[in-house]
Amino acid sequence: MTSSPLARWLTDDALWALVAGQARCAASGLDPDQWYPVSAETARARREAAAAIAVCGSCPVRGHCLELSLRCWDIGQHGVWGGLVAADRAHLLRTRPAGRRGRRRTALSAVLARPPFPLVPLGLAPGGEAR
C-alpha cells in the first residue's frame, strides 16, 4: 500500500480535512481500543487490530490517511492508519525516499497535529515517576 499521488501535493491542513471528512473509521462502530493494538510485535499487533484493518480495506481515503500518518509522525506513530499498524508504517518511513519525508505545513498544521489526548498518562511525570 502506497500513499495517494494526490496527497503528496496537499498541505497538511488540506489532507487532514480530506481524511476527516471521508474516512470510515469514525462510523465503523468499533471500540476505539481496537484501533490501537498494544503489542509491539508486528504480527501480533496486526491480529489485535484486524477489525480496524478490515475497515480500512474499503475506505476511500486509505492512501491519504497513510500519507497523513507518515507526514505527522508525532501522532501517526500510534494506532492503525491507512490499514497499517505502527511497525509497518515505521518501516515505510525508514525506506521512504528522503525527498518525500518533508511536510507541506501551514500555520494551522501545528495546531491540528496535536492529539486530543495527553501523550503522558495523567499523574505520571516524564520517565514514569508518579507526581
Short mmCIF file of N, CA and C in Angstrom, two decimals:
data_model
loop_
_atom_site.label_atom_id
_atom_site.label_comp_id
_atom_site.label_asym_id
_atom_site.label_seq_id
_atom_site.Cartn_x
_atom_site.Cartn_y
_atom_site.Cartn_z
N MET A 1 0.85 -1.18 0.00
CA MET A 1 0.00 0.00 0.00
C MET A 1 0.88 1.22 0.00
N THR A 2 0.73 2.06 -0.98
CA THR A 2 1.45 3.33 -1.02
C THR A 2 0.45 4.45 -0.87
N SER A 3 0.97 5.60 -0.51
CA SER A 3 0.08 6.74 -0.33
C SER A 3 -0.38 7.26 -1.69
N SER A 4 -1.43 8.04 -1.65
CA SER A 4 -2.02 8.57 -2.87
C SER A 4 -1.11 9.61 -3.51
N PRO A 5 -0.95 9.60 -4.84
CA PRO A 5 -0.13 10.63 -5.50
C PRO A 5 -0.68 12.04 -5.25
N LEU A 6 -1.99 12.20 -5.20
CA LEU A 6 -2.60 13.49 -4.92
C LEU A 6 -2.20 14.00 -3.53
N ALA A 7 -2.11 13.12 -2.57
CA ALA A 7 -1.81 13.51 -1.19
C ALA A 7 -0.46 14.20 -1.08
N ARG A 8 0.47 13.85 -1.94
CA ARG A 8 1.80 14.47 -1.89
C ARG A 8 1.75 15.97 -2.14
N TRP A 9 0.74 16.44 -2.86
CA TRP A 9 0.66 17.85 -3.22
C TRP A 9 -0.23 18.65 -2.28
N LEU A 10 -0.91 18.00 -1.38
CA LEU A 10 -1.79 18.70 -0.45
C LEU A 10 -1.02 19.17 0.78
N THR A 11 -1.43 20.31 1.34
CA THR A 11 -0.86 20.75 2.61
C THR A 11 -1.37 19.81 3.70
N ASP A 12 -0.74 19.86 4.86
CA ASP A 12 -1.22 19.05 5.98
C ASP A 12 -2.67 19.37 6.30
N ASP A 13 -3.02 20.66 6.30
CA ASP A 13 -4.39 21.07 6.61
C ASP A 13 -5.39 20.47 5.63
N ALA A 14 -5.09 20.55 4.35
CA ALA A 14 -5.99 20.00 3.34
C ALA A 14 -6.10 18.49 3.46
N LEU A 15 -5.00 17.84 3.77
CA LEU A 15 -5.01 16.39 3.94
C LEU A 15 -5.84 15.99 5.16
N TRP A 16 -5.65 16.72 6.28
CA TRP A 16 -6.48 16.46 7.48
C TRP A 16 -7.96 16.59 7.15
N ALA A 17 -8.33 17.66 6.44
CA ALA A 17 -9.73 17.91 6.10
C ALA A 17 -10.29 16.79 5.22
N LEU A 18 -9.52 16.36 4.24
CA LEU A 18 -9.96 15.29 3.35
C LEU A 18 -10.18 13.99 4.12
N VAL A 19 -9.21 13.62 4.94
CA VAL A 19 -9.32 12.37 5.69
C VAL A 19 -10.45 12.45 6.71
N ALA A 20 -10.54 13.54 7.44
CA ALA A 20 -11.58 13.68 8.46
C ALA A 20 -12.98 13.65 7.84
N GLY A 21 -13.10 14.19 6.65
CA GLY A 21 -14.41 14.24 6.01
C GLY A 21 -14.87 12.96 5.35
N GLN A 22 -13.94 12.07 4.98
CA GLN A 22 -14.32 10.89 4.23
C GLN A 22 -13.91 9.56 4.84
N ALA A 23 -13.12 9.57 5.88
CA ALA A 23 -12.66 8.30 6.47
C ALA A 23 -13.83 7.53 7.07
N ARG A 24 -13.74 6.24 7.01
CA ARG A 24 -14.81 5.37 7.53
C ARG A 24 -14.58 4.92 8.97
N CYS A 25 -13.45 5.30 9.55
CA CYS A 25 -13.12 4.81 10.89
C CYS A 25 -14.11 5.28 11.94
N ALA A 26 -14.54 6.54 11.90
CA ALA A 26 -15.43 7.07 12.92
C ALA A 26 -16.80 6.40 12.89
N ALA A 27 -17.27 6.05 11.72
CA ALA A 27 -18.59 5.44 11.58
C ALA A 27 -18.54 3.91 11.61
N SER A 28 -17.39 3.34 11.92
CA SER A 28 -17.24 1.88 11.85
C SER A 28 -17.94 1.14 12.96
N GLY A 29 -18.21 1.82 14.07
CA GLY A 29 -18.83 1.15 15.21
C GLY A 29 -17.85 0.36 16.07
N LEU A 30 -16.57 0.42 15.73
CA LEU A 30 -15.57 -0.29 16.52
C LEU A 30 -15.26 0.46 17.81
N ASP A 31 -14.92 -0.30 18.83
CA ASP A 31 -14.43 0.30 20.07
C ASP A 31 -13.13 1.01 19.73
N PRO A 32 -12.91 2.23 20.23
CA PRO A 32 -11.66 2.95 19.93
C PRO A 32 -10.40 2.16 20.24
N ASP A 33 -10.44 1.30 21.24
CA ASP A 33 -9.27 0.49 21.59
C ASP A 33 -8.86 -0.46 20.47
N GLN A 34 -9.80 -0.82 19.61
CA GLN A 34 -9.47 -1.73 18.51
C GLN A 34 -8.59 -1.06 17.46
N TRP A 35 -8.50 0.26 17.49
CA TRP A 35 -7.64 0.98 16.56
C TRP A 35 -6.22 1.13 17.10
N TYR A 36 -6.00 0.73 18.35
CA TYR A 36 -4.69 0.90 19.00
C TYR A 36 -4.19 -0.42 19.58
N PRO A 37 -3.56 -1.26 18.75
CA PRO A 37 -3.03 -2.52 19.28
C PRO A 37 -1.94 -2.24 20.32
N VAL A 38 -1.89 -3.09 21.35
CA VAL A 38 -0.91 -2.86 22.42
C VAL A 38 0.39 -3.62 22.22
N SER A 39 0.39 -4.62 21.38
CA SER A 39 1.59 -5.42 21.18
C SER A 39 2.62 -4.67 20.34
N ALA A 40 3.88 -4.79 20.74
CA ALA A 40 4.97 -4.19 19.96
C ALA A 40 5.41 -5.12 18.83
N GLU A 41 5.06 -6.39 18.92
CA GLU A 41 5.43 -7.37 17.90
C GLU A 41 4.45 -7.22 16.72
N THR A 42 4.97 -7.02 15.53
CA THR A 42 4.17 -6.64 14.37
C THR A 42 3.04 -7.61 14.05
N ALA A 43 3.31 -8.88 13.95
CA ALA A 43 2.27 -9.86 13.59
C ALA A 43 1.16 -9.88 14.64
N ARG A 44 1.53 -9.81 15.88
CA ARG A 44 0.52 -9.81 16.95
C ARG A 44 -0.30 -8.52 16.93
N ALA A 45 0.36 -7.39 16.67
CA ALA A 45 -0.36 -6.11 16.57
C ALA A 45 -1.37 -6.16 15.43
N ARG A 46 -1.00 -6.77 14.31
CA ARG A 46 -1.93 -6.91 13.19
C ARG A 46 -3.14 -7.74 13.58
N ARG A 47 -2.92 -8.82 14.34
CA ARG A 47 -4.05 -9.65 14.80
C ARG A 47 -4.94 -8.86 15.74
N GLU A 48 -4.35 -8.10 16.66
CA GLU A 48 -5.13 -7.31 17.62
C GLU A 48 -5.98 -6.26 16.90
N ALA A 49 -5.48 -5.74 15.80
CA ALA A 49 -6.16 -4.66 15.08
C ALA A 49 -6.86 -5.14 13.81
N ALA A 50 -7.11 -6.43 13.70
CA ALA A 50 -7.68 -6.99 12.47
C ALA A 50 -9.00 -6.34 12.07
N ALA A 51 -9.87 -6.06 13.02
CA ALA A 51 -11.16 -5.44 12.69
C ALA A 51 -10.97 -4.04 12.14
N ALA A 52 -10.06 -3.28 12.73
CA ALA A 52 -9.78 -1.92 12.25
C ALA A 52 -9.15 -1.96 10.86
N ILE A 53 -8.23 -2.87 10.66
CA ILE A 53 -7.58 -3.01 9.36
C ILE A 53 -8.60 -3.37 8.28
N ALA A 54 -9.58 -4.19 8.64
CA ALA A 54 -10.63 -4.57 7.69
C ALA A 54 -11.46 -3.35 7.28
N VAL A 55 -11.75 -2.45 8.22
CA VAL A 55 -12.49 -1.22 7.90
C VAL A 55 -11.70 -0.40 6.89
N CYS A 56 -10.39 -0.33 7.08
CA CYS A 56 -9.53 0.45 6.18
C CYS A 56 -9.54 -0.11 4.76
N GLY A 57 -9.75 -1.40 4.63
CA GLY A 57 -9.71 -2.05 3.32
C GLY A 57 -10.68 -1.46 2.31
N SER A 58 -11.80 -0.93 2.77
CA SER A 58 -12.78 -0.36 1.83
C SER A 58 -12.92 1.15 1.97
N CYS A 59 -12.00 1.77 2.67
CA CYS A 59 -12.07 3.22 2.90
C CYS A 59 -11.59 3.99 1.67
N PRO A 60 -12.33 5.00 1.23
CA PRO A 60 -11.94 5.74 0.04
C PRO A 60 -10.71 6.64 0.23
N VAL A 61 -10.32 6.92 1.46
CA VAL A 61 -9.16 7.79 1.70
C VAL A 61 -8.03 7.03 2.40
N ARG A 62 -7.96 5.74 2.17
CA ARG A 62 -6.93 4.92 2.82
C ARG A 62 -5.52 5.43 2.51
N GLY A 63 -5.21 5.71 1.28
CA GLY A 63 -3.89 6.21 0.89
C GLY A 63 -3.60 7.58 1.49
N HIS A 64 -4.62 8.43 1.53
CA HIS A 64 -4.45 9.76 2.12
C HIS A 64 -4.18 9.64 3.62
N CYS A 65 -4.89 8.75 4.27
CA CYS A 65 -4.72 8.51 5.70
C CYS A 65 -3.29 8.03 5.99
N LEU A 66 -2.81 7.12 5.17
CA LEU A 66 -1.45 6.62 5.32
C LEU A 66 -0.44 7.76 5.15
N GLU A 67 -0.61 8.57 4.12
CA GLU A 67 0.28 9.70 3.89
C GLU A 67 0.27 10.65 5.08
N LEU A 68 -0.90 10.91 5.63
CA LEU A 68 -1.02 11.81 6.77
C LEU A 68 -0.26 11.26 7.98
N SER A 69 -0.37 9.97 8.21
CA SER A 69 0.34 9.37 9.35
C SER A 69 1.85 9.45 9.18
N LEU A 70 2.33 9.35 7.96
CA LEU A 70 3.77 9.42 7.71
C LEU A 70 4.28 10.86 7.82
N ARG A 71 3.47 11.80 7.39
CA ARG A 71 3.85 13.21 7.49
C ARG A 71 3.83 13.70 8.93
N CYS A 72 2.83 13.30 9.66
CA CYS A 72 2.63 13.78 11.04
C CYS A 72 2.96 12.65 12.01
N TRP A 73 4.19 12.20 11.98
CA TRP A 73 4.61 11.02 12.72
C TRP A 73 4.41 11.17 14.23
N ASP A 74 4.42 12.39 14.75
CA ASP A 74 4.25 12.56 16.18
C ASP A 74 2.94 11.96 16.67
N ILE A 75 1.90 11.98 15.86
CA ILE A 75 0.67 11.28 16.24
C ILE A 75 0.43 10.05 15.36
N GLY A 76 0.99 10.04 14.16
CA GLY A 76 0.81 8.92 13.24
C GLY A 76 1.52 7.66 13.66
N GLN A 77 2.36 7.75 14.67
CA GLN A 77 3.09 6.56 15.12
C GLN A 77 2.23 5.66 16.01
N HIS A 78 1.03 6.09 16.34
CA HIS A 78 0.15 5.32 17.22
C HIS A 78 -1.07 4.83 16.44
N GLY A 79 -1.51 3.64 16.72
CA GLY A 79 -2.75 3.12 16.16
C GLY A 79 -2.65 2.64 14.72
N VAL A 80 -3.82 2.44 14.12
CA VAL A 80 -3.94 1.97 12.73
C VAL A 80 -4.26 3.18 11.86
N TRP A 81 -3.46 3.38 10.84
CA TRP A 81 -3.66 4.45 9.86
C TRP A 81 -3.46 3.85 8.47
N GLY A 82 -4.39 4.07 7.59
CA GLY A 82 -4.23 3.57 6.22
C GLY A 82 -4.15 2.06 6.14
N GLY A 83 -4.71 1.37 7.12
CA GLY A 83 -4.72 -0.09 7.11
C GLY A 83 -3.43 -0.72 7.60
N LEU A 84 -2.52 0.07 8.16
CA LEU A 84 -1.25 -0.45 8.64
C LEU A 84 -1.05 -0.15 10.12
N VAL A 85 -0.42 -1.08 10.83
CA VAL A 85 -0.07 -0.84 12.22
C VAL A 85 1.22 -0.03 12.26
N ALA A 86 1.56 0.46 13.43
CA ALA A 86 2.70 1.37 13.59
C ALA A 86 4.01 0.78 13.06
N ALA A 87 4.29 -0.47 13.31
CA ALA A 87 5.55 -1.07 12.85
C ALA A 87 5.64 -1.10 11.33
N ASP A 88 4.52 -1.36 10.67
CA ASP A 88 4.50 -1.36 9.20
C ASP A 88 4.75 0.05 8.66
N ARG A 89 4.13 1.04 9.29
CA ARG A 89 4.33 2.43 8.85
C ARG A 89 5.74 2.90 9.16
N ALA A 90 6.30 2.48 10.28
CA ALA A 90 7.68 2.86 10.61
C ALA A 90 8.64 2.31 9.55
N HIS A 91 8.39 1.10 9.09
CA HIS A 91 9.21 0.52 8.03
C HIS A 91 9.09 1.35 6.75
N LEU A 92 7.87 1.74 6.40
CA LEU A 92 7.68 2.59 5.22
C LEU A 92 8.42 3.91 5.37
N LEU A 93 8.35 4.49 6.55
CA LEU A 93 9.01 5.77 6.79
C LEU A 93 10.52 5.65 6.64
N ARG A 94 11.08 4.55 7.14
CA ARG A 94 12.53 4.34 7.04
C ARG A 94 12.98 4.13 5.59
N THR A 95 12.13 3.53 4.77
CA THR A 95 12.50 3.21 3.40
C THR A 95 12.01 4.25 2.40
N ARG A 96 11.33 5.25 2.87
CA ARG A 96 10.80 6.31 2.02
C ARG A 96 11.93 7.20 1.50
N PRO A 97 11.89 7.57 0.22
CA PRO A 97 12.92 8.47 -0.30
C PRO A 97 13.00 9.76 0.51
N ALA A 98 14.20 10.28 0.71
CA ALA A 98 14.42 11.45 1.55
C ALA A 98 13.58 12.65 1.13
N GLY A 99 13.37 12.85 -0.14
CA GLY A 99 12.59 13.98 -0.62
C GLY A 99 11.12 13.92 -0.25
N ARG A 100 10.62 12.76 0.12
CA ARG A 100 9.21 12.59 0.46
C ARG A 100 8.97 12.68 1.95
N ARG A 101 10.02 12.88 2.75
CA ARG A 101 9.85 12.88 4.20
C ARG A 101 9.37 14.21 4.75
N GLY A 102 9.56 15.28 3.99
CA GLY A 102 9.19 16.61 4.48
C GLY A 102 7.69 16.82 4.51
N ARG A 103 7.28 17.86 5.21
CA ARG A 103 5.87 18.20 5.30
C ARG A 103 5.56 19.43 4.47
N ARG A 104 4.34 19.55 4.06
CA ARG A 104 3.82 20.77 3.47
C ARG A 104 2.97 21.41 4.55
N ARG A 105 3.63 22.16 5.42
CA ARG A 105 2.97 22.70 6.61
C ARG A 105 2.39 24.08 6.35
N THR A 106 1.36 24.36 7.11
CA THR A 106 0.79 25.70 7.17
C THR A 106 0.71 26.09 8.63
N ALA A 107 0.30 27.31 8.92
CA ALA A 107 0.23 27.76 10.31
C ALA A 107 -0.73 26.90 11.13
N LEU A 108 -1.82 26.45 10.52
CA LEU A 108 -2.80 25.66 11.25
C LEU A 108 -2.32 24.24 11.52
N SER A 109 -1.35 23.75 10.76
CA SER A 109 -0.87 22.38 10.92
C SER A 109 -0.36 22.11 12.32
N ALA A 110 0.35 23.05 12.90
CA ALA A 110 0.91 22.84 14.24
C ALA A 110 -0.19 22.63 15.25
N VAL A 111 -1.32 23.28 15.07
CA VAL A 111 -2.44 23.13 15.99
C VAL A 111 -3.15 21.80 15.74
N LEU A 112 -3.40 21.47 14.48
CA LEU A 112 -4.13 20.26 14.15
C LEU A 112 -3.33 18.99 14.41
N ALA A 113 -2.02 19.08 14.38
CA ALA A 113 -1.19 17.88 14.54
C ALA A 113 -1.08 17.44 15.99
N ARG A 114 -1.61 18.21 16.92
CA ARG A 114 -1.55 17.80 18.32
C ARG A 114 -2.71 16.86 18.63
N PRO A 115 -2.44 15.74 19.27
CA PRO A 115 -3.52 14.80 19.58
C PRO A 115 -4.45 15.38 20.64
N PRO A 116 -5.72 14.97 20.64
CA PRO A 116 -6.67 15.49 21.61
C PRO A 116 -6.58 14.79 22.97
N PHE A 117 -5.51 14.08 23.22
CA PHE A 117 -5.32 13.38 24.47
C PHE A 117 -3.89 13.59 24.94
N PRO A 118 -3.65 13.45 26.25
CA PRO A 118 -2.27 13.65 26.74
C PRO A 118 -1.35 12.54 26.26
N LEU A 119 -0.12 12.90 25.92
CA LEU A 119 0.84 11.92 25.46
C LEU A 119 1.41 11.11 26.63
N VAL A 120 1.38 11.68 27.82
CA VAL A 120 1.85 11.01 29.03
C VAL A 120 0.62 10.75 29.88
N PRO A 121 0.42 9.53 30.39
CA PRO A 121 -0.75 9.27 31.23
C PRO A 121 -0.82 10.27 32.37
N LEU A 122 -2.01 10.74 32.64
CA LEU A 122 -2.19 11.71 33.71
C LEU A 122 -1.66 11.16 35.03
N GLY A 123 -1.01 12.00 35.78
CA GLY A 123 -0.46 11.58 37.06
C GLY A 123 0.96 11.06 36.98
N LEU A 124 1.49 10.94 35.79
CA LEU A 124 2.85 10.46 35.64
C LEU A 124 3.72 11.56 35.07
N ALA A 125 4.87 11.72 35.62
CA ALA A 125 5.85 12.66 35.10
C ALA A 125 6.65 11.95 34.02
N PRO A 126 7.28 12.70 33.13
CA PRO A 126 8.14 12.03 32.14
C PRO A 126 9.15 11.12 32.84
N GLY A 127 9.34 9.95 32.32
CA GLY A 127 10.23 8.97 32.95
C GLY A 127 9.46 7.94 33.75
N GLY A 128 8.13 8.10 33.85
CA GLY A 128 7.29 7.11 34.52
C GLY A 128 7.19 7.28 36.02
N GLU A 129 7.71 8.37 36.56
CA GLU A 129 7.63 8.58 38.01
C GLU A 129 6.32 9.26 38.37
N ALA A 130 5.72 8.83 39.48
CA ALA A 130 4.49 9.46 39.93
C ALA A 130 4.78 10.87 40.42
N ARG A 131 3.83 11.76 40.20
CA ARG A 131 3.99 13.15 40.66
C ARG A 131 3.65 13.27 42.10
#
